[in-house]
Tab-separated table of C-alpha atoms and ligand atoms in Angstrom:
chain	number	residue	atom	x	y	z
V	104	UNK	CA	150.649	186.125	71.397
V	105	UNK	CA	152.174	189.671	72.041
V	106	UNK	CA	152.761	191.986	69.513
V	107	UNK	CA	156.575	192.013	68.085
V	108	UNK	CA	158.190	194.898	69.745
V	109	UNK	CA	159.515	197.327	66.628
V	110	UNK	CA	161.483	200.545	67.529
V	111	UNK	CA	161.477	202.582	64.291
V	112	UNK	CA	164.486	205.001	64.313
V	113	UNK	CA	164.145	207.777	61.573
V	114	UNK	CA	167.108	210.118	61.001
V	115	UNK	CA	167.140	213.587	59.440
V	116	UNK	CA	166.456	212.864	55.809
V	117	UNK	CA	164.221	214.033	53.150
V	118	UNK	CA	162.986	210.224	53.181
V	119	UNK	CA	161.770	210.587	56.566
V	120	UNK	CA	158.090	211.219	54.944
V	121	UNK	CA	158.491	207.473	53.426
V	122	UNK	CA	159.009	205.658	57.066
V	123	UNK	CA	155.339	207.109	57.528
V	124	UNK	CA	155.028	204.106	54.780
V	125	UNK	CA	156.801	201.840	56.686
V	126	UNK	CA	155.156	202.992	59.718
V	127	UNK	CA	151.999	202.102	58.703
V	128	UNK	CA	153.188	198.688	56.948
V	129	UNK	CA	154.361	197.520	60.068
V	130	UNK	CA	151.091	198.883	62.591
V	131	UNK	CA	148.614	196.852	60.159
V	132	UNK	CA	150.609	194.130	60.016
V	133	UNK	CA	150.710	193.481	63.654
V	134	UNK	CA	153.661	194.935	65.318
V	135	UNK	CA	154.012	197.515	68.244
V	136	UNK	CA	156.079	200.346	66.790
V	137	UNK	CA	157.717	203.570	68.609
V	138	UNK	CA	159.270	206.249	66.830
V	139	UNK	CA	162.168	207.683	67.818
V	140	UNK	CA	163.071	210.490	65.083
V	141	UNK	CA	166.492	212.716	65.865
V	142	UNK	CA	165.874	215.988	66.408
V	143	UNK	CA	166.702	216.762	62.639
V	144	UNK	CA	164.107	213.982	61.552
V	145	UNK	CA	161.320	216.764	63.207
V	146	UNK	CA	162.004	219.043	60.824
V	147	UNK	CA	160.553	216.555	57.744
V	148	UNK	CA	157.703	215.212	59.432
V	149	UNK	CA	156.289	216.700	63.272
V	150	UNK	CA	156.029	214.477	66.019
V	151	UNK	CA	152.236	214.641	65.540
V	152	UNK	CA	152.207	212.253	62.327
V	153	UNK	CA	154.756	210.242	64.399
V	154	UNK	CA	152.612	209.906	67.504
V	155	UNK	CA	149.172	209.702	65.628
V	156	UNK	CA	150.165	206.537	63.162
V	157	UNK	CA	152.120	204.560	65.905
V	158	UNK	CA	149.839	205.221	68.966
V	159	UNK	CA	152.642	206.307	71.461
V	160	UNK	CA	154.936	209.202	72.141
V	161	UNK	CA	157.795	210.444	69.711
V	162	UNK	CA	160.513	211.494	71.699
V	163	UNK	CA	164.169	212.248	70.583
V	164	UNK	CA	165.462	213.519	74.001
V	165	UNK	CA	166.014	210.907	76.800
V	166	UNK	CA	165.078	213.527	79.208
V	167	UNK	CA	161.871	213.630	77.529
V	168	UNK	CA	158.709	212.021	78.977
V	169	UNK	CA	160.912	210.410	81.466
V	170	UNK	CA	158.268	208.660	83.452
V	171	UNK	CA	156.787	207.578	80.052
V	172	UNK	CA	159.448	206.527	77.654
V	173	UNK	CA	162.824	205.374	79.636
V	174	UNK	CA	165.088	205.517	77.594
V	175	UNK	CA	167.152	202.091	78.465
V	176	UNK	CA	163.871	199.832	78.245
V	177	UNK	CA	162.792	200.764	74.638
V	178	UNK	CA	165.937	199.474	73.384
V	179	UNK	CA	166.238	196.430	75.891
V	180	UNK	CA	162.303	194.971	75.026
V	181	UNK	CA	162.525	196.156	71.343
V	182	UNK	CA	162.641	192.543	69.426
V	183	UNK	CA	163.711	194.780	66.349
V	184	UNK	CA	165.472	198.425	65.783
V	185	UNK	CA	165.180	199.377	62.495
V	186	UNK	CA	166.320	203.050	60.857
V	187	UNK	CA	164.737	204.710	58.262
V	188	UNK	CA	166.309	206.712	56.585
V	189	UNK	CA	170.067	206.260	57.920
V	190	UNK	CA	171.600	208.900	57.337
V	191	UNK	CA	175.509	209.281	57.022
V	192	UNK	CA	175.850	211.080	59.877
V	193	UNK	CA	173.657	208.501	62.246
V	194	UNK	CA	175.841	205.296	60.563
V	195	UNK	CA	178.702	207.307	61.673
V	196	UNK	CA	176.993	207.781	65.200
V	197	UNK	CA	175.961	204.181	65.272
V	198	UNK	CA	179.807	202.911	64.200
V	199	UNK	CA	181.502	204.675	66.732
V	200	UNK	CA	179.090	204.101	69.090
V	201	UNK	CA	177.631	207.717	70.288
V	202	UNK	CA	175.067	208.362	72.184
V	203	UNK	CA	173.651	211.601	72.438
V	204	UNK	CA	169.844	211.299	72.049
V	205	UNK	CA	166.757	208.798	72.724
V	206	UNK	CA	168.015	206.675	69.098
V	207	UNK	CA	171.732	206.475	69.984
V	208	UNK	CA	171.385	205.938	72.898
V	209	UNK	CA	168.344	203.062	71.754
V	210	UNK	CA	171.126	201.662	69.779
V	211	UNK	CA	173.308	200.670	72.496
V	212	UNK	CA	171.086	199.596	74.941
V	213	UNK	CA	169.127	196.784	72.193
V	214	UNK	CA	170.041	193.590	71.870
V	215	UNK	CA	167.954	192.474	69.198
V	216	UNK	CA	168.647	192.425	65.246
V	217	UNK	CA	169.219	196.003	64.051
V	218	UNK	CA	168.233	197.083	60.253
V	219	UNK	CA	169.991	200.266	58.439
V	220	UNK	CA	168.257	201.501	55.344
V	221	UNK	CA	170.688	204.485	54.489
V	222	UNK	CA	169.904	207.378	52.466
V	223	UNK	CA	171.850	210.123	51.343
V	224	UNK	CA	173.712	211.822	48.300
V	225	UNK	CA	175.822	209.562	46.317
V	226	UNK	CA	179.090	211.035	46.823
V	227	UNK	CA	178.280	210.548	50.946
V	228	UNK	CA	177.463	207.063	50.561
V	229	UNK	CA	180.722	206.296	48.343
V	230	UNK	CA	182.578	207.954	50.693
V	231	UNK	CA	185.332	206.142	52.696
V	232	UNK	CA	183.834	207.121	56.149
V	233	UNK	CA	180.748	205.761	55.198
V	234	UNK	CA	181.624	203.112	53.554
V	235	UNK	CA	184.171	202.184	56.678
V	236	UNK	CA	181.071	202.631	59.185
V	237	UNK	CA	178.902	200.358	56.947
V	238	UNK	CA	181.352	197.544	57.119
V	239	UNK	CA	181.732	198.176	60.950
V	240	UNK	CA	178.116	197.640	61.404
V	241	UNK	CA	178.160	194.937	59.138
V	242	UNK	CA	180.723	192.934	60.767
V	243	UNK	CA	178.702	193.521	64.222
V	244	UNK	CA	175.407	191.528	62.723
V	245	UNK	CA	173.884	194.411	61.585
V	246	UNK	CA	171.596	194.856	58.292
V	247	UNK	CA	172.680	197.296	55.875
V	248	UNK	CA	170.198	197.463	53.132
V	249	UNK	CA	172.451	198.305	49.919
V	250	UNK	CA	170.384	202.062	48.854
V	251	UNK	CA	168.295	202.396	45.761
V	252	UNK	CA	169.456	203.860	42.714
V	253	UNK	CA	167.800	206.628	41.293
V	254	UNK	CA	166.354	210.131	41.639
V	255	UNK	CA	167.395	211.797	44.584
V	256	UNK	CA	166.150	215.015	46.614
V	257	UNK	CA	167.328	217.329	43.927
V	258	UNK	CA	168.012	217.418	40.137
V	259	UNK	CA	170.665	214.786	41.095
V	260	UNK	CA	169.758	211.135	40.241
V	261	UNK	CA	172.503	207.896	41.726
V	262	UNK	CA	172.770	205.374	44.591
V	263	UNK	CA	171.819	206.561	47.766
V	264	UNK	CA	167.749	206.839	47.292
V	265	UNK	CA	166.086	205.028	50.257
V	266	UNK	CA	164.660	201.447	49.159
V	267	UNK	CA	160.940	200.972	48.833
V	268	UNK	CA	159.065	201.082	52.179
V	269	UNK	CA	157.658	197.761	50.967
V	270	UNK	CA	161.253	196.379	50.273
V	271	UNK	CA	162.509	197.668	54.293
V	272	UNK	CA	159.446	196.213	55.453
V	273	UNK	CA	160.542	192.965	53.384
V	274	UNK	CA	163.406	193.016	55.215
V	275	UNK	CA	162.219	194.032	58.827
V	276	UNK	CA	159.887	190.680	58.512
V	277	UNK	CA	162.250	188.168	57.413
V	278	UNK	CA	164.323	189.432	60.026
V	279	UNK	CA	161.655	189.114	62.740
V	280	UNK	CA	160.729	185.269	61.306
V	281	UNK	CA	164.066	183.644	61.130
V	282	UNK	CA	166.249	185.896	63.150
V	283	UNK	CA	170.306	185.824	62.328
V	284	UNK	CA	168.912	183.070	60.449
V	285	UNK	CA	167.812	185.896	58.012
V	286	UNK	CA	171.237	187.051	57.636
V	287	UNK	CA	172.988	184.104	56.227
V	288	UNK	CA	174.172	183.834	52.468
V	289	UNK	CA	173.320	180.392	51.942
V	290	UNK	CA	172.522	181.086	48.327
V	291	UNK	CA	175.802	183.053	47.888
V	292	UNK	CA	177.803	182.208	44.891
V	293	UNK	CA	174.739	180.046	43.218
V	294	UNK	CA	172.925	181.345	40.287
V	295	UNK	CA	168.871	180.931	40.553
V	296	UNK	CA	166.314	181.508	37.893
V	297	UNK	CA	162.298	182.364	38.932
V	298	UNK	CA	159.509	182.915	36.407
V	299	UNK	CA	156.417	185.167	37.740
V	300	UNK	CA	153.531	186.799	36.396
V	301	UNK	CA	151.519	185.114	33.479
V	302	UNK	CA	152.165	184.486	29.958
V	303	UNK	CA	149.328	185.977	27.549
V	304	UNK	CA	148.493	185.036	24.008
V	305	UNK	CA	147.384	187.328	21.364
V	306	UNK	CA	144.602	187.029	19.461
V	307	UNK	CA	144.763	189.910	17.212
V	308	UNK	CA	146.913	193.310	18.012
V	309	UNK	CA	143.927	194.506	20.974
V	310	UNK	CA	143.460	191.057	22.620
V	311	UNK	CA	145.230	188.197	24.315
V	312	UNK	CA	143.805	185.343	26.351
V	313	UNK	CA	145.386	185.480	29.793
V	314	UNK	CA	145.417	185.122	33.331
V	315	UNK	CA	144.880	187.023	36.679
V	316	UNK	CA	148.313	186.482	37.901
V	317	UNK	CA	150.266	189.237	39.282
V	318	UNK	CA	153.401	188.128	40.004
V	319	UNK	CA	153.784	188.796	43.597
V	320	UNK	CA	154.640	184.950	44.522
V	321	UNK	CA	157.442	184.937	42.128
V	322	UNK	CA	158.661	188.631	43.153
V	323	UNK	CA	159.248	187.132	46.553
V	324	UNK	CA	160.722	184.123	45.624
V	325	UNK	CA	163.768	186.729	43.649
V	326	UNK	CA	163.728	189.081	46.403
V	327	UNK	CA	164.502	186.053	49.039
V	328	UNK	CA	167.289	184.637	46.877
V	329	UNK	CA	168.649	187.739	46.345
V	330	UNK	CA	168.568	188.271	50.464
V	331	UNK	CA	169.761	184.819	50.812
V	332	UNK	CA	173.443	185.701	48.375
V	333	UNK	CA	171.905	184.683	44.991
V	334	UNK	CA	172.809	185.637	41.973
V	335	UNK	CA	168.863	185.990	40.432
V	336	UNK	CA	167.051	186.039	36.995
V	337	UNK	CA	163.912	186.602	37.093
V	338	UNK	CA	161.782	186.070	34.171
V	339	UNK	CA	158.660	188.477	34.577
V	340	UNK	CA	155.644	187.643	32.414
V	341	UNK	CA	153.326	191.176	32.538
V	342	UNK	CA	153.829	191.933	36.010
V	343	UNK	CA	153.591	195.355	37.080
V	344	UNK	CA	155.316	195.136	40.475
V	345	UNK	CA	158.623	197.077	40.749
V	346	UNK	CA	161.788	195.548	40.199
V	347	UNK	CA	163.085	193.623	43.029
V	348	UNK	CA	166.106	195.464	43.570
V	349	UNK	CA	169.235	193.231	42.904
V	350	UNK	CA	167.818	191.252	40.729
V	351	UNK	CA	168.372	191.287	36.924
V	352	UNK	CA	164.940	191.231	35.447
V	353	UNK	CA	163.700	189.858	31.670
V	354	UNK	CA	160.476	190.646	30.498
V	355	UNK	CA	158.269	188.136	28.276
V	356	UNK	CA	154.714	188.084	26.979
V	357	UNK	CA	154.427	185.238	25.688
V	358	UNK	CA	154.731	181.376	26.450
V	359	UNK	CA	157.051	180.849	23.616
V	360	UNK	CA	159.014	184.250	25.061
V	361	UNK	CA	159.370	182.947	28.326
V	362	UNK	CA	160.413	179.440	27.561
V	363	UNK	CA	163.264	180.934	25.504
V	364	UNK	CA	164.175	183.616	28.869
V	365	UNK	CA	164.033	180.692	30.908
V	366	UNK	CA	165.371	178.008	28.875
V	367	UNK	CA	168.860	180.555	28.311
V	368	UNK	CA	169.184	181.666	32.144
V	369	UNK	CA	168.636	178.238	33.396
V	370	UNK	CA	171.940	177.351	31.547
V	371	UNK	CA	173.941	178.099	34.385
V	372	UNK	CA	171.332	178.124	36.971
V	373	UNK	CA	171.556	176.021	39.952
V	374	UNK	CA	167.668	176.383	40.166
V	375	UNK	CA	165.298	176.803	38.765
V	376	UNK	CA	160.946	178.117	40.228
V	377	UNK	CA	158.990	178.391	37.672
V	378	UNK	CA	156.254	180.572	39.709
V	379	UNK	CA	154.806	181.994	36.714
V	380	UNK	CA	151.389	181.232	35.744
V	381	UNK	CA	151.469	179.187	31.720
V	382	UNK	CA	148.933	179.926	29.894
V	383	UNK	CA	148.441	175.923	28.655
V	384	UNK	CA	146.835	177.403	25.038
V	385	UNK	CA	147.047	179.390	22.803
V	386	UNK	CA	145.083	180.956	20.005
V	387	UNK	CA	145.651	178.641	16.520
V	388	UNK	CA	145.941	181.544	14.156
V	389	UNK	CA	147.212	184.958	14.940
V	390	UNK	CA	145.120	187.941	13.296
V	391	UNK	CA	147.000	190.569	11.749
V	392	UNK	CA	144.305	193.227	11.867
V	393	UNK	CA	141.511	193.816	14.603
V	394	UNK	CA	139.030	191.147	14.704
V	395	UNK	CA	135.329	192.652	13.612
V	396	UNK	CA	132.317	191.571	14.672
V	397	UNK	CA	130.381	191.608	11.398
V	398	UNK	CA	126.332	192.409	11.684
V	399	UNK	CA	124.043	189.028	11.519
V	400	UNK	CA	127.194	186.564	11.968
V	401	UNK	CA	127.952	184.512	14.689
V	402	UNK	CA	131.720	185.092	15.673
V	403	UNK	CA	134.033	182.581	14.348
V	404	UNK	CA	135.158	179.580	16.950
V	405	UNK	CA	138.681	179.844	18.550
V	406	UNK	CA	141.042	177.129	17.834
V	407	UNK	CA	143.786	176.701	20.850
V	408	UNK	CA	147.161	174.389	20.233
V	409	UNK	CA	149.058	173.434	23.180
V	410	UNK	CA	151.444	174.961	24.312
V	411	UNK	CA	154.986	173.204	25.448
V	412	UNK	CA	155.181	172.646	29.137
V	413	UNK	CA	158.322	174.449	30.362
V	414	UNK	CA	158.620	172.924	33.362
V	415	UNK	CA	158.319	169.383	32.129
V	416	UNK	CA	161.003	170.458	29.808
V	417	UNK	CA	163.788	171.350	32.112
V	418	UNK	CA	163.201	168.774	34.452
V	419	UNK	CA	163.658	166.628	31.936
V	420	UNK	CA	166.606	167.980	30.417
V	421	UNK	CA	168.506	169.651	33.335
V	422	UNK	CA	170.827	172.427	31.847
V	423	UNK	CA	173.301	171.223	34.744
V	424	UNK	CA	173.948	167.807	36.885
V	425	UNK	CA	172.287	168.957	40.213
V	426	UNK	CA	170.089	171.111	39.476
V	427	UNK	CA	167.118	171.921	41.506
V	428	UNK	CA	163.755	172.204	39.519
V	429	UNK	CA	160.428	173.322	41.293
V	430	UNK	CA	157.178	174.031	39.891
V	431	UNK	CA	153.802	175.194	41.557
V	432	UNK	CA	150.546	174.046	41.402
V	433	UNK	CA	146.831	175.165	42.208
V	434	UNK	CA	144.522	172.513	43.296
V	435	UNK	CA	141.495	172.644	44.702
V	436	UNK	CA	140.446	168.747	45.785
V	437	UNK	CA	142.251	166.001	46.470
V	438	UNK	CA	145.187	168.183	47.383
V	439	UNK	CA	147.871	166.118	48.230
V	440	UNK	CA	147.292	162.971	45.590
V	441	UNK	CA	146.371	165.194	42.809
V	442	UNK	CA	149.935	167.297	43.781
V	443	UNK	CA	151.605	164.124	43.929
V	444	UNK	CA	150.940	162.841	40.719
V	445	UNK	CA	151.355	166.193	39.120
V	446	UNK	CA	154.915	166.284	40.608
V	447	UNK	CA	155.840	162.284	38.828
V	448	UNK	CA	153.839	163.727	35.473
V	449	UNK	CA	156.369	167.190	35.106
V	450	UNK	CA	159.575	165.209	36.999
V	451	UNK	CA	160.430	168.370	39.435
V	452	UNK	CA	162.183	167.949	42.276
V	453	UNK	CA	159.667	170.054	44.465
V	454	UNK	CA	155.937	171.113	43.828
V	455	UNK	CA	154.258	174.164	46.295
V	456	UNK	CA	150.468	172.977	46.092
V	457	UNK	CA	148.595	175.886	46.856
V	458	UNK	CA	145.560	175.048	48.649
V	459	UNK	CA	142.699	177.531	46.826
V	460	UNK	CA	140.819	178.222	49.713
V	461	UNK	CA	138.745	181.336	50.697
V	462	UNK	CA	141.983	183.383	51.513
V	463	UNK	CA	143.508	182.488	48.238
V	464	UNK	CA	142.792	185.311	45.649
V	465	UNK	CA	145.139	186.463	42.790
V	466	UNK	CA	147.113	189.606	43.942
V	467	UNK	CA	147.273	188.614	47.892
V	468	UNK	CA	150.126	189.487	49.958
V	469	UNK	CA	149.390	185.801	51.403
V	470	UNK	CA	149.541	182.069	50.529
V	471	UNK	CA	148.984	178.964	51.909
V	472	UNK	CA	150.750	175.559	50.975
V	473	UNK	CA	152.235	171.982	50.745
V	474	UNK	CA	155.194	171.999	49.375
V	475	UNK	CA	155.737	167.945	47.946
V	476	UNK	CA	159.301	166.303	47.666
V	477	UNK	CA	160.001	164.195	44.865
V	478	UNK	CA	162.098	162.218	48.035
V	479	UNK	CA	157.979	161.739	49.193
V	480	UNK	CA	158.385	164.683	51.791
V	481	UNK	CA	155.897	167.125	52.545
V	482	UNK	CA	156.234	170.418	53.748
V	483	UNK	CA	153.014	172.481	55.096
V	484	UNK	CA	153.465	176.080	54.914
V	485	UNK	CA	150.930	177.760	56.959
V	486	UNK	CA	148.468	180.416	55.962
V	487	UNK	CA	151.324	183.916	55.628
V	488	UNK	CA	153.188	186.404	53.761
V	489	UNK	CA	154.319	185.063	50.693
V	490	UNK	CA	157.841	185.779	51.497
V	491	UNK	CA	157.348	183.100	53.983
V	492	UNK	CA	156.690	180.855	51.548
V	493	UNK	CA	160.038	181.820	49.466
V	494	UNK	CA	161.538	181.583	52.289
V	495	UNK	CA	160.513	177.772	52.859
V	496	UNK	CA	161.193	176.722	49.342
V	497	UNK	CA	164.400	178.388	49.571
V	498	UNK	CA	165.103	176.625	52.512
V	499	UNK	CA	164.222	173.072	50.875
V	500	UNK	CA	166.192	173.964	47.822
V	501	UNK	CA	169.687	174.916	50.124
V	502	UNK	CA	168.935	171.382	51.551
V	503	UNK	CA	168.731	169.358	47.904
V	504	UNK	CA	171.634	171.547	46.471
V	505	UNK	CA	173.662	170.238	49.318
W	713	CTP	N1	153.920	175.279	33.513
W	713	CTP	C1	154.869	175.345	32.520
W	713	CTP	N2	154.490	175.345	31.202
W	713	CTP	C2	153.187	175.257	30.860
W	713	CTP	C3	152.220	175.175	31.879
W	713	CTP	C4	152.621	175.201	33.193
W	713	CTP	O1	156.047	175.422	32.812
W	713	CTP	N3	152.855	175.252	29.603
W	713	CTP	C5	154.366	175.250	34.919
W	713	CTP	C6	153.917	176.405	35.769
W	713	CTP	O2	154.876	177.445	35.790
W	713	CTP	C7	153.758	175.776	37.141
W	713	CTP	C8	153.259	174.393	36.802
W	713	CTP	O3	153.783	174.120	35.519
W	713	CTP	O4	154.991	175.654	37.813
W	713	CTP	C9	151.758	174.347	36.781
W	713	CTP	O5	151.380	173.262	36.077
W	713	CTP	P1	149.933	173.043	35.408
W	713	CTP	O6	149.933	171.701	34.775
W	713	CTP	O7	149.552	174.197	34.572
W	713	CTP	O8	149.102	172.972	36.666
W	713	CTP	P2	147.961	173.840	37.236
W	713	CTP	O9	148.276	175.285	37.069
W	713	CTP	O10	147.783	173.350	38.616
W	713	CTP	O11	146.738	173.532	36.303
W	713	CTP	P3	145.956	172.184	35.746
W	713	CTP	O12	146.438	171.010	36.533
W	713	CTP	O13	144.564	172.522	36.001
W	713	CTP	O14	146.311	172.122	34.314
């Protein structure tokens, strides 16, 4: 299969040095990417860095390389534009439709999906041009990524910081799977609640028994539903990822900590994933101080209890007539009957099996999966990014909710 087509755009921003991010994200992920910085975008980063990580020419002129880089066909083959960092002057540009170098003039000649990630001061962002040539572009079928919030290029901190590389790249894929498909609230005005990471127990005040989960499954899951419209919870069990932006995040430790997050957001939830990773035990007896090791005794034997299963729990007592419940499941044999009894035993309306196979680690950027109806279908989800798989149980969730 060819390589996707990518035409990264990068306007003359401070930011520009994170699109070499991005950049890179989307070469080792398989797509063919040409720069096409503005002439201001040179003076962050040189067209050397731009040329060396994508493999072909950085021009901003259309009279540039002529013979090389014409400057209709980049924007008629590109299968997606994407510019980062927008700045306020280049929205403005791309509103009203200018076109006086290589990107502008890209802009008007591609057909495919386009993708803004603006960044700029706060007061230019809230300003009524902006905000007028945001809508324009919005109403047009482009993607406006909302900015970050936080520091920006001076002592000044506020909306307008350039999102994540790994959040525009996020983006720039879903786009490139479904297409307009990508663009469509079909989540808006529902409230959904996901549970990622895993729980741990403590032992004493130094130790906890745990598991290697990082929460990367369930961060996708939030950031898809928040893509999709959704109003999103997500209840983080000792994940270090960042925040998925949009989404209003609860921390817990423990299992008891996130049953009570989830059980209280899934109130009003019209779903609910519970992605996270339950630890099914915990330790008996808490120890207030350190546990020693004392010279010429063996160490004393742990006692576990059970701990309650969540998921069994809500789908047992949904919050709210209609609402979806979906749990996950790891199985190694038997795939498909052992997932199928597991979804009758916890009474969810879908179970993802994931298939532990030798791509399958903790921490991957990939999954593979069935995804098991309580209505007996099945869904395979091939081997991908797991905002794929969000993606897919998002999509079988839309259909239930009706
Ligand atoms: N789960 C839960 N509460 C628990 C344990 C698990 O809500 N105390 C949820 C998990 O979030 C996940 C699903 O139940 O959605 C996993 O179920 P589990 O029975 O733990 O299955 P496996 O992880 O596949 O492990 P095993 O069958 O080996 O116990």
């Amino acid at each position: 299969m060819d390589k996707p087509e990518v035409v990264l755009g990068v306007s003359g921003g401070i930011a520009a040095y994170k699109a070499c991010e991005l950049l890179r994200r989307l070469t080792e992920s398989g797509h063919d990417v040409r720069v096409v910085p503005t002439a201001s975008a040179l003076h962050f980063i040189g067209e050397a860095t731009w040329s060396a990580l994508s493999g072909h020419p950085a021009t901003t002129e259309v009279w540039e390389s002529v013979h090389e880089v014409p400057h209709v066909r980049i924007g008629q083959s590109a299968d997606l534009v994407v510019i980062a960092p927008a700045t306020a002057d280049l929205l403005a540009k791309a509103a009203h439709g200018l076109a006086d170098d290589l990107l502008t003039n890209t802009l008007l000649t591609a057909r495919c999906p386009v993708v803004f990630a603006p960044a700029m001061h706060t007061e230019m962002w809230e300003h009524p041009a902006t905000q007028e040539n945001v809508a324009t572009l919005r109403r047009r079928g482009a993607v406006v990524i909302e900015p970050a919030v936080g520091r920006l290029t001076g002592v000044d901190t506020g909306k307008g910081r350039l999102p994540d590389p790994g959040e525009i790249f996020e983006v720039c894929r879903r786009v490139l799977a479904r297409g307009t498909a990508a663009l469509t609230a079909d989540l808006a005005g529902r409230h959904v609640v996901v549970s990622a990471g895993g729980t741990r127990e403590p032992l004493d005040p130094v130790r906890f028994l745990g598991n290697r989960s990082t929460g990367r499954q369930g961060y996708a899951l939030a950031r898809a539903a928040v893509a999709r419209g959704a109003r999103v919870t997500l209840v983080s069990a000792n994940s270090e990822l960042p925040d998925p932006a949009g989404a209003d995040v609860v921390r817990a430790g423990t299992t008891a900590q996130l049953r009570e997050a989830v059980l209280k957001a899934a109130a009003d939830a019209d779903a609910v994933v519970m992605a996270a990773a339950v630890a099914d035990f915990r330790p008996a007896r808490y120890a207030e101080g350190k546990i020693k090791k004392r010279e010429g005794q063996e160490p004393e034997p742990l006692d576990l209890v059970r701990n309650p299963d969540i998921l069994a729990e809500i789908s047992a007592e949904r919050a709210r007539s209609g609402q979806i419940v979906v749990g996950f499941a790891a199985e190694t044999d038997d795939v498909l009957a052992n997932g199928r009894a597991k979804l009758a035993r916890k009474g969810c309306d879908l179970l993802v099996v994931n298939e532990v196979g030798e791509h399958k680690t903790f921490g991957a950027e990939t999954n593979e999966a069935v995804v098991l109806g309580a209505d007996g279908t099945e869904t395979p989800v091939p081997y991908g990014p797991k905002g794929a798989l969000a993606d897919t149980v998002w999509d079988l969730v839309v259909r239930r909710l009706g």
